[in-house]
mmCIF file of C-alpha atoms in Angstrom:
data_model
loop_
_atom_site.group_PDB
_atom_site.id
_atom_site.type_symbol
_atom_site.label_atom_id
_atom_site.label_comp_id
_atom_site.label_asym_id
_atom_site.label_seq_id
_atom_site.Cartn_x
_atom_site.Cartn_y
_atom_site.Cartn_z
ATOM 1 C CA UNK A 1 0.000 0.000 0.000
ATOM 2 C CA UNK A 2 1.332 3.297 -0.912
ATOM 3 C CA UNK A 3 2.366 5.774 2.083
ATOM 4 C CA UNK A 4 1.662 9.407 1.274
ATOM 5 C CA UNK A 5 3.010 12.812 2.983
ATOM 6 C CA UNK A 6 -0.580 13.735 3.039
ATOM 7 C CA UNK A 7 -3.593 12.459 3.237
ATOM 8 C CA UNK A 8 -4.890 11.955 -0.206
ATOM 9 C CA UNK A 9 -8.126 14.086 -0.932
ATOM 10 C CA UNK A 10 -11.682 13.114 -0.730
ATOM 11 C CA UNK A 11 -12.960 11.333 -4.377
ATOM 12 C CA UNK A 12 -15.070 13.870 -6.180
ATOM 13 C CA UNK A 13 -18.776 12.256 -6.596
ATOM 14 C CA UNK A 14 -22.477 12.722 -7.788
ATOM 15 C CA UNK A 15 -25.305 11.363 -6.569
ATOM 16 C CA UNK A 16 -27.411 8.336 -8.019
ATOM 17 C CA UNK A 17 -31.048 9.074 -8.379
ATOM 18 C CA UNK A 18 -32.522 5.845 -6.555
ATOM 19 C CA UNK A 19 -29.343 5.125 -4.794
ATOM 20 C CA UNK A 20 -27.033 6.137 -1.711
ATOM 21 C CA UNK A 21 -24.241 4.844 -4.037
ATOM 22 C CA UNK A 22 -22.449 7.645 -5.663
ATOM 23 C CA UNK A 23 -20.620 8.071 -9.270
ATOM 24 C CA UNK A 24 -16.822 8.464 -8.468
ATOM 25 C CA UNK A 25 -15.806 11.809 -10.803
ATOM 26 C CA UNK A 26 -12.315 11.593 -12.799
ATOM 27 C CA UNK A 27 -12.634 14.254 -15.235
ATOM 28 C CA UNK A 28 -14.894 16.519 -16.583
ATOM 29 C CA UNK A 29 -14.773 17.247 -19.937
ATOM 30 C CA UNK A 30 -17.074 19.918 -21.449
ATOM 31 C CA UNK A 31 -17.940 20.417 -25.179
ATOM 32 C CA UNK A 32 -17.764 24.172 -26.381
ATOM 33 C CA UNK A 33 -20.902 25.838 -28.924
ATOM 34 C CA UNK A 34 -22.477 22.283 -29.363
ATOM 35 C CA UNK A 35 -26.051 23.802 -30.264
ATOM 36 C CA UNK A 36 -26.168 25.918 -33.671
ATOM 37 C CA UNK A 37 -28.216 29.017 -31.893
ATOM 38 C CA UNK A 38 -25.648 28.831 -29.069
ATOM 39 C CA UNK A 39 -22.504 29.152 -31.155
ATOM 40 C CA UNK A 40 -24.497 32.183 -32.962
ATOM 41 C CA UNK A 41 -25.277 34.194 -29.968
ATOM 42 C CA UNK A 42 -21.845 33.773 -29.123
ATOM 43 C CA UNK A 43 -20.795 35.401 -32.564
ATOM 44 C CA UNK A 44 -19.895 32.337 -34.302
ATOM 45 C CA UNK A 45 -20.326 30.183 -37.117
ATOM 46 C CA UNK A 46 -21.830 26.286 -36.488
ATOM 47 C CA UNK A 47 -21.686 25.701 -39.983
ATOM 48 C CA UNK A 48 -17.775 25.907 -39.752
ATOM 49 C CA UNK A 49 -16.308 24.375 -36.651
ATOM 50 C CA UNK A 50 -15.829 21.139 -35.858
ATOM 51 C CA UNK A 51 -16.306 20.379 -32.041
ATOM 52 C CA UNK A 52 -13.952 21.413 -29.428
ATOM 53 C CA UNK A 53 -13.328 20.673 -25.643
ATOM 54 C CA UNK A 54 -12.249 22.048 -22.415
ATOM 55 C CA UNK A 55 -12.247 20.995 -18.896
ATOM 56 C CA UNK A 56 -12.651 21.268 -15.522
ATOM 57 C CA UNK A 57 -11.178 19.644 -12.402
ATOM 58 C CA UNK A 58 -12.795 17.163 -10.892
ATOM 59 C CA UNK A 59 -13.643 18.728 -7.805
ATOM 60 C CA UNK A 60 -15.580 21.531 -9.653
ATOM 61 C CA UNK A 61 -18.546 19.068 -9.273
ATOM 62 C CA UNK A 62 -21.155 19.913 -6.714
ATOM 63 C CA UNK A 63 -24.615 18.131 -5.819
ATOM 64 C CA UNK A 64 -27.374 20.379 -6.825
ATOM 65 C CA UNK A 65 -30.448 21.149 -5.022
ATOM 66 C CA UNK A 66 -28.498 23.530 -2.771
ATOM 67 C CA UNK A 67 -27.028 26.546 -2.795
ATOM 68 C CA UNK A 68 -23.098 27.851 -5.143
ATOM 69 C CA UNK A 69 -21.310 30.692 -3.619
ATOM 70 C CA UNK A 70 -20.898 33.518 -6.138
ATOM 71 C CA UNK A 71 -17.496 33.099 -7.418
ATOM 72 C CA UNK A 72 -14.733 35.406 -6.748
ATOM 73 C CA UNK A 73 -12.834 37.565 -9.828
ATOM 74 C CA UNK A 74 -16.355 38.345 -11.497
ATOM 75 C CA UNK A 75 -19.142 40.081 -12.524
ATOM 76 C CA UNK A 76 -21.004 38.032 -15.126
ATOM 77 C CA UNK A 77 -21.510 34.492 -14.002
ATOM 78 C CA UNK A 78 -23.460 32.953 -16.434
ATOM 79 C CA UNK A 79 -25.135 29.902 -16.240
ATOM 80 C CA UNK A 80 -25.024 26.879 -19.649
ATOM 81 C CA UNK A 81 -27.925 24.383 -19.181
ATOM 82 C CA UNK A 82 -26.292 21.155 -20.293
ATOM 83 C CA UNK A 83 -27.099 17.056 -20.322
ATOM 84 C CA UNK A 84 -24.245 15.154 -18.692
ATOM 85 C CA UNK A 85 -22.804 12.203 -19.967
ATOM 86 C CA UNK A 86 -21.430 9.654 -17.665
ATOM 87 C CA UNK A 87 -18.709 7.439 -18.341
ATOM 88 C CA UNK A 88 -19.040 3.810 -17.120
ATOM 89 C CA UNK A 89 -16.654 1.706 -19.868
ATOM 90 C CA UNK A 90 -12.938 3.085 -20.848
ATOM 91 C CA UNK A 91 -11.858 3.014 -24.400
ATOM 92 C CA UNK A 92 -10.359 5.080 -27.005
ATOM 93 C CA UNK A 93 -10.718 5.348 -30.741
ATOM 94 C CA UNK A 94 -14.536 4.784 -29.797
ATOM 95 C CA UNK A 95 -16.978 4.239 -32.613
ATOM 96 C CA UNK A 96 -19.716 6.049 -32.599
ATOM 97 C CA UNK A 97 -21.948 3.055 -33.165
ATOM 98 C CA UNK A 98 -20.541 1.398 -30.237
ATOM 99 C CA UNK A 99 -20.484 5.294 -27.965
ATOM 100 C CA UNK A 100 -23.866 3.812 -25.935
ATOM 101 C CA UNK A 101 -21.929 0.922 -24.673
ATOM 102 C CA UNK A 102 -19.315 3.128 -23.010
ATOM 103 C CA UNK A 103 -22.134 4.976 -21.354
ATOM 104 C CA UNK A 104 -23.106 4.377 -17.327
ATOM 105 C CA UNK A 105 -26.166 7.043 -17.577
ATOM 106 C CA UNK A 106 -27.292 10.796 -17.302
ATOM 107 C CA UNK A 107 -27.644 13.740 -15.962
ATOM 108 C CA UNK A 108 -28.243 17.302 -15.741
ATOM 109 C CA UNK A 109 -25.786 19.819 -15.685
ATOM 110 C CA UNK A 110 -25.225 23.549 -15.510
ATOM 111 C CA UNK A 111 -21.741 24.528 -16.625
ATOM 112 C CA UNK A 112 -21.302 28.122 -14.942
ATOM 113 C CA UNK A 113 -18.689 30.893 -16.125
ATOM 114 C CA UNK A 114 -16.976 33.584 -15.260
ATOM 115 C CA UNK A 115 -17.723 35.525 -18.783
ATOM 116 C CA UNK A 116 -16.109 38.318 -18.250
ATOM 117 C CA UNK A 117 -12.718 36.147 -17.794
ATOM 118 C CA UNK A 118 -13.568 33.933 -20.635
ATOM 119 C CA UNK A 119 -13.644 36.887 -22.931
ATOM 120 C CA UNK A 120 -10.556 38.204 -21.539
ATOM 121 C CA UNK A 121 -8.619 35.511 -22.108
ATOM 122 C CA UNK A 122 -10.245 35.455 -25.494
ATOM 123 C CA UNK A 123 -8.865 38.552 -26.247
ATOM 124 C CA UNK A 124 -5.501 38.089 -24.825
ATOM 125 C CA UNK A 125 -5.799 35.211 -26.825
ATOM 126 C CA UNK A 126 -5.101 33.136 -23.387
ATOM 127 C CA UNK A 127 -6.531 29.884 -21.922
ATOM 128 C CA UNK A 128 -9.896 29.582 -20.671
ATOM 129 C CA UNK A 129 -9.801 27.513 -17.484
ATOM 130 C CA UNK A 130 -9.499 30.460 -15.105
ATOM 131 C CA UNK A 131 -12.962 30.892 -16.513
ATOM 132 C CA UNK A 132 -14.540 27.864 -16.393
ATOM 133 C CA UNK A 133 -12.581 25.751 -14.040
ATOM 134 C CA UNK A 134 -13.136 27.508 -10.623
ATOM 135 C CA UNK A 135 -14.958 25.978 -7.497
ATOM 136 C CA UNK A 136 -18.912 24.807 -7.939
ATOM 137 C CA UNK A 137 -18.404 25.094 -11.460
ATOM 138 C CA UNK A 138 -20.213 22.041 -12.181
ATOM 139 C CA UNK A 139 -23.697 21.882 -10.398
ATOM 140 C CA UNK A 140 -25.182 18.333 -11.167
ATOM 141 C CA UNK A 141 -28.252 16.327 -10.575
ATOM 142 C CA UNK A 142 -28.258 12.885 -9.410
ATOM 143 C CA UNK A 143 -27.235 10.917 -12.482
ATOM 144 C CA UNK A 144 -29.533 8.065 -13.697
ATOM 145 C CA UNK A 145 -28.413 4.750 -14.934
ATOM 146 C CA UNK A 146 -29.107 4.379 -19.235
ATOM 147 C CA UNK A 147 -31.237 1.468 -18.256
ATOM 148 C CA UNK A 148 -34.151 3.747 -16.651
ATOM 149 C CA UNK A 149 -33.682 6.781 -19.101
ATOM 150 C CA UNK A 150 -32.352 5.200 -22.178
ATOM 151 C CA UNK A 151 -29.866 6.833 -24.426
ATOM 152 C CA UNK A 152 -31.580 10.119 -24.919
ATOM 153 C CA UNK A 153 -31.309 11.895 -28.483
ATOM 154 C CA UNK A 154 -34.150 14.495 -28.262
ATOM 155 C CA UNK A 155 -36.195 15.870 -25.441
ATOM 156 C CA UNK A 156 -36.445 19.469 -23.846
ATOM 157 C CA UNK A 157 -34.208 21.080 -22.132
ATOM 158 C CA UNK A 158 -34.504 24.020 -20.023
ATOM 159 C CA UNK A 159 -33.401 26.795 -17.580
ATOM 160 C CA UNK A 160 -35.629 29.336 -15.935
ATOM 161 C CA UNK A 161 -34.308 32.328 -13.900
ATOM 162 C CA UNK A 162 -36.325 32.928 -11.187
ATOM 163 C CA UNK A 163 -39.001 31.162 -12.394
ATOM 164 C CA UNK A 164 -38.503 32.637 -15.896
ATOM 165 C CA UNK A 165 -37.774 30.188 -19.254
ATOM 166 C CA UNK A 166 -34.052 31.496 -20.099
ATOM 167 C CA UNK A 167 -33.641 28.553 -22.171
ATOM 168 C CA UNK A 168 -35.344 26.583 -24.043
ATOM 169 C CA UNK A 169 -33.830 23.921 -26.464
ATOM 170 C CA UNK A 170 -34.221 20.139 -27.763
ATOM 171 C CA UNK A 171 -31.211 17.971 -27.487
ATOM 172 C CA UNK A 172 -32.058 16.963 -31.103
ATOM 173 C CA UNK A 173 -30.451 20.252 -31.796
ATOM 174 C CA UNK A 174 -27.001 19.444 -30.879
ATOM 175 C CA UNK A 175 -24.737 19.752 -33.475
ATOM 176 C CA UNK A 176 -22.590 16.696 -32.445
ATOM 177 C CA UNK A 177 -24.911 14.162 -30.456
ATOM 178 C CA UNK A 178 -23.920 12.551 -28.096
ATOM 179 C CA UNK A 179 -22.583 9.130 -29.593
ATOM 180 C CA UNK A 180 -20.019 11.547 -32.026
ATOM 181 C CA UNK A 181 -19.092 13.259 -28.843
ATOM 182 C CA UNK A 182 -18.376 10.269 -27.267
ATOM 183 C CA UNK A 183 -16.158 8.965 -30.125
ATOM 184 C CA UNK A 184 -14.486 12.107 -31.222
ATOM 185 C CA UNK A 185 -13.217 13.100 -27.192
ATOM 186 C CA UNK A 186 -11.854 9.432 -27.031
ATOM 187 C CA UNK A 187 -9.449 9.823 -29.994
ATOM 188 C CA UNK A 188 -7.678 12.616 -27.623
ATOM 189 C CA UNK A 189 -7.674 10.949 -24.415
ATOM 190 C CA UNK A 190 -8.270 7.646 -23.292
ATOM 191 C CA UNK A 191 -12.137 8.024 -21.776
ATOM 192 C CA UNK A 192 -12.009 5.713 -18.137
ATOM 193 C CA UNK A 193 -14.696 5.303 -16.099
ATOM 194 C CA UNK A 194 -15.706 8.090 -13.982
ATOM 195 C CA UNK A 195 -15.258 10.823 -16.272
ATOM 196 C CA UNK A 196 -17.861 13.088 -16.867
ATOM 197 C CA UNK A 197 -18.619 14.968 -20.445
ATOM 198 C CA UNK A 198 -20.887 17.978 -20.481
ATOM 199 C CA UNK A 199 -22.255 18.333 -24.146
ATOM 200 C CA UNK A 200 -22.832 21.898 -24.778
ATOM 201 C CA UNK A 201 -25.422 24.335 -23.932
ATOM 202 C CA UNK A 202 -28.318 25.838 -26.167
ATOM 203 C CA UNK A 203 -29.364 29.510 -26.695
ATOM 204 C CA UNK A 204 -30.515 31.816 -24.310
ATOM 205 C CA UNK A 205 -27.157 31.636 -21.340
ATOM 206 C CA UNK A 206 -27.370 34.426 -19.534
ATOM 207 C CA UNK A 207 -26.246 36.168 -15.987
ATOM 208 C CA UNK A 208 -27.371 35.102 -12.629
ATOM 209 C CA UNK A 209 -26.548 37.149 -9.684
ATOM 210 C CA UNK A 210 -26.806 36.607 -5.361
ATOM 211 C CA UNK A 211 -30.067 35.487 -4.384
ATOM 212 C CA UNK A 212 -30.588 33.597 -8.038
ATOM 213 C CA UNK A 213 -32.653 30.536 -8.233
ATOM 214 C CA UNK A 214 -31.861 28.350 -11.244
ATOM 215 C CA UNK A 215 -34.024 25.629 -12.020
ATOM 216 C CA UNK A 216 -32.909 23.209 -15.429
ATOM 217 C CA UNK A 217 -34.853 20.031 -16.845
ATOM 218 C CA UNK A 218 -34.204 17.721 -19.229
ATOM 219 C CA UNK A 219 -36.884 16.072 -20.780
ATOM 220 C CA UNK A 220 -37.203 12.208 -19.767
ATOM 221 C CA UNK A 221 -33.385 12.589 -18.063
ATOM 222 C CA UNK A 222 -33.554 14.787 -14.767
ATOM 223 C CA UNK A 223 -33.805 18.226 -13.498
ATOM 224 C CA UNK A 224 -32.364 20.674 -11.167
ATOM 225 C CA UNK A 225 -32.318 23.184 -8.861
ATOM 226 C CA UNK A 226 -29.352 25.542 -7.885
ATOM 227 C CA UNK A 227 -29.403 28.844 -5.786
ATOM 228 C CA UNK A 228 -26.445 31.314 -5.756
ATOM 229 C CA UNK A 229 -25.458 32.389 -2.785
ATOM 230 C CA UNK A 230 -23.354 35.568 -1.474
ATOM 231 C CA UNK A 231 -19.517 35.362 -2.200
ATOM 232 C CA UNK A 232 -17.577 33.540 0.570
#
């Protein structure tokens, strides 16, 4: 058994719906622009751009239903409504027909950011993760197994502000579904169980500020709940 100089850290986890078991979390990956309307709001072209991916640490994963400080460094956190993929077979060079059987289940996802960061380093033509990689970055819901939600390829999905619709999309508008986004991240890296892939957010992200309620859904998959608290 290995000896360590300090004690290693807790294992990053979501919840199971159903279950007191809980998903150990590896990696998150995240998939940028992944909805046409998305990538156009955001001043670019879909028609163009083959997918891309960036990601956050592991412990950026929280348990929603509860409450995510207001991050430090900002003033425009904005909130991505996303469906989360979770990882439950390794592989790499994955073929798309064969994506489902790497698959352990499901989940919903808000991928928050520090925009006014992200466009900085933009500009300075820098890396993003100072944006997107900071502490309760990752609000998820209890995933569900495939086997109770299926592999999901449409359905709504939503975010409402305060108990307004912000967004409103199908995930039958993703650019890259999920079985090519499976596929296509696993010729980079060598996917493992316990990684996590966010697949991209549709129009209508937006700022949420102290005292914010955010409530997402996914249609058939899981929903939601996050409030935003004061800074720490």
């Amino acid at each position: 058994m290995s000896e360590f100089v300090l004690a290693p850290p807790p294992v990053p986890s979501v919840a199971v719906e159903g279950s007191s078991a809980r998903y150990p979390v590896r990696r998150i990956f995240c998939v940028g622009r992944n909805y046409a309307a998305h990538a156009r709001e955001m001043g670019k072209d879909p028609d163009r751009e083959p997918p891309f991916f960036f990601t956050k640490p592991a412990d950026a994963v929280c348990d929603a239903g509860g409450t995510v400080p207001y991050p430090p460094l900002t003033e425009d956190l904005h909130f991505e409504m996303e469906l989360v993929v979770a990882i439950g077979i390794g592989g790499s060079n994955i073929d798309p027909a064969d994506s489902n059987a790497h698959i352990w289940g499901y989940g919903a996802g808000i991928d928050l950011t520090r925009r006014d960061l992200q466009a900085q380093a933009k500009e300075m033509g820098r890396p993003w993760d100072w944006a997107k990689g900071f502490d309760f970055s990752a609000p998820c819901s209890p995933l569900v197994p495939w086997s109770r939600c299926g592999h999901p390829t449409a359905g709504r999905i939503t975010l409402a502000l305060n108990g307004e619709t912000r967004q409103d999309g199908d995930l039958a508008d993703q650019i890259w579904p999920v079985a090519d986004i499976v596929a296509i991240c696993s010729r980079s890296v060598v996917l493992r169980p316990g990684d996590l892939i966010f697949t991209g957010t549709p129009a209508g992200v937006g700022a949420a500020r102290p005292g914010d309620r955010l409530e997402g859904s996914i249609e058939g998959v899981a929903s939601l709940s996050v409030t935003i608290a004061e800074r720490r």
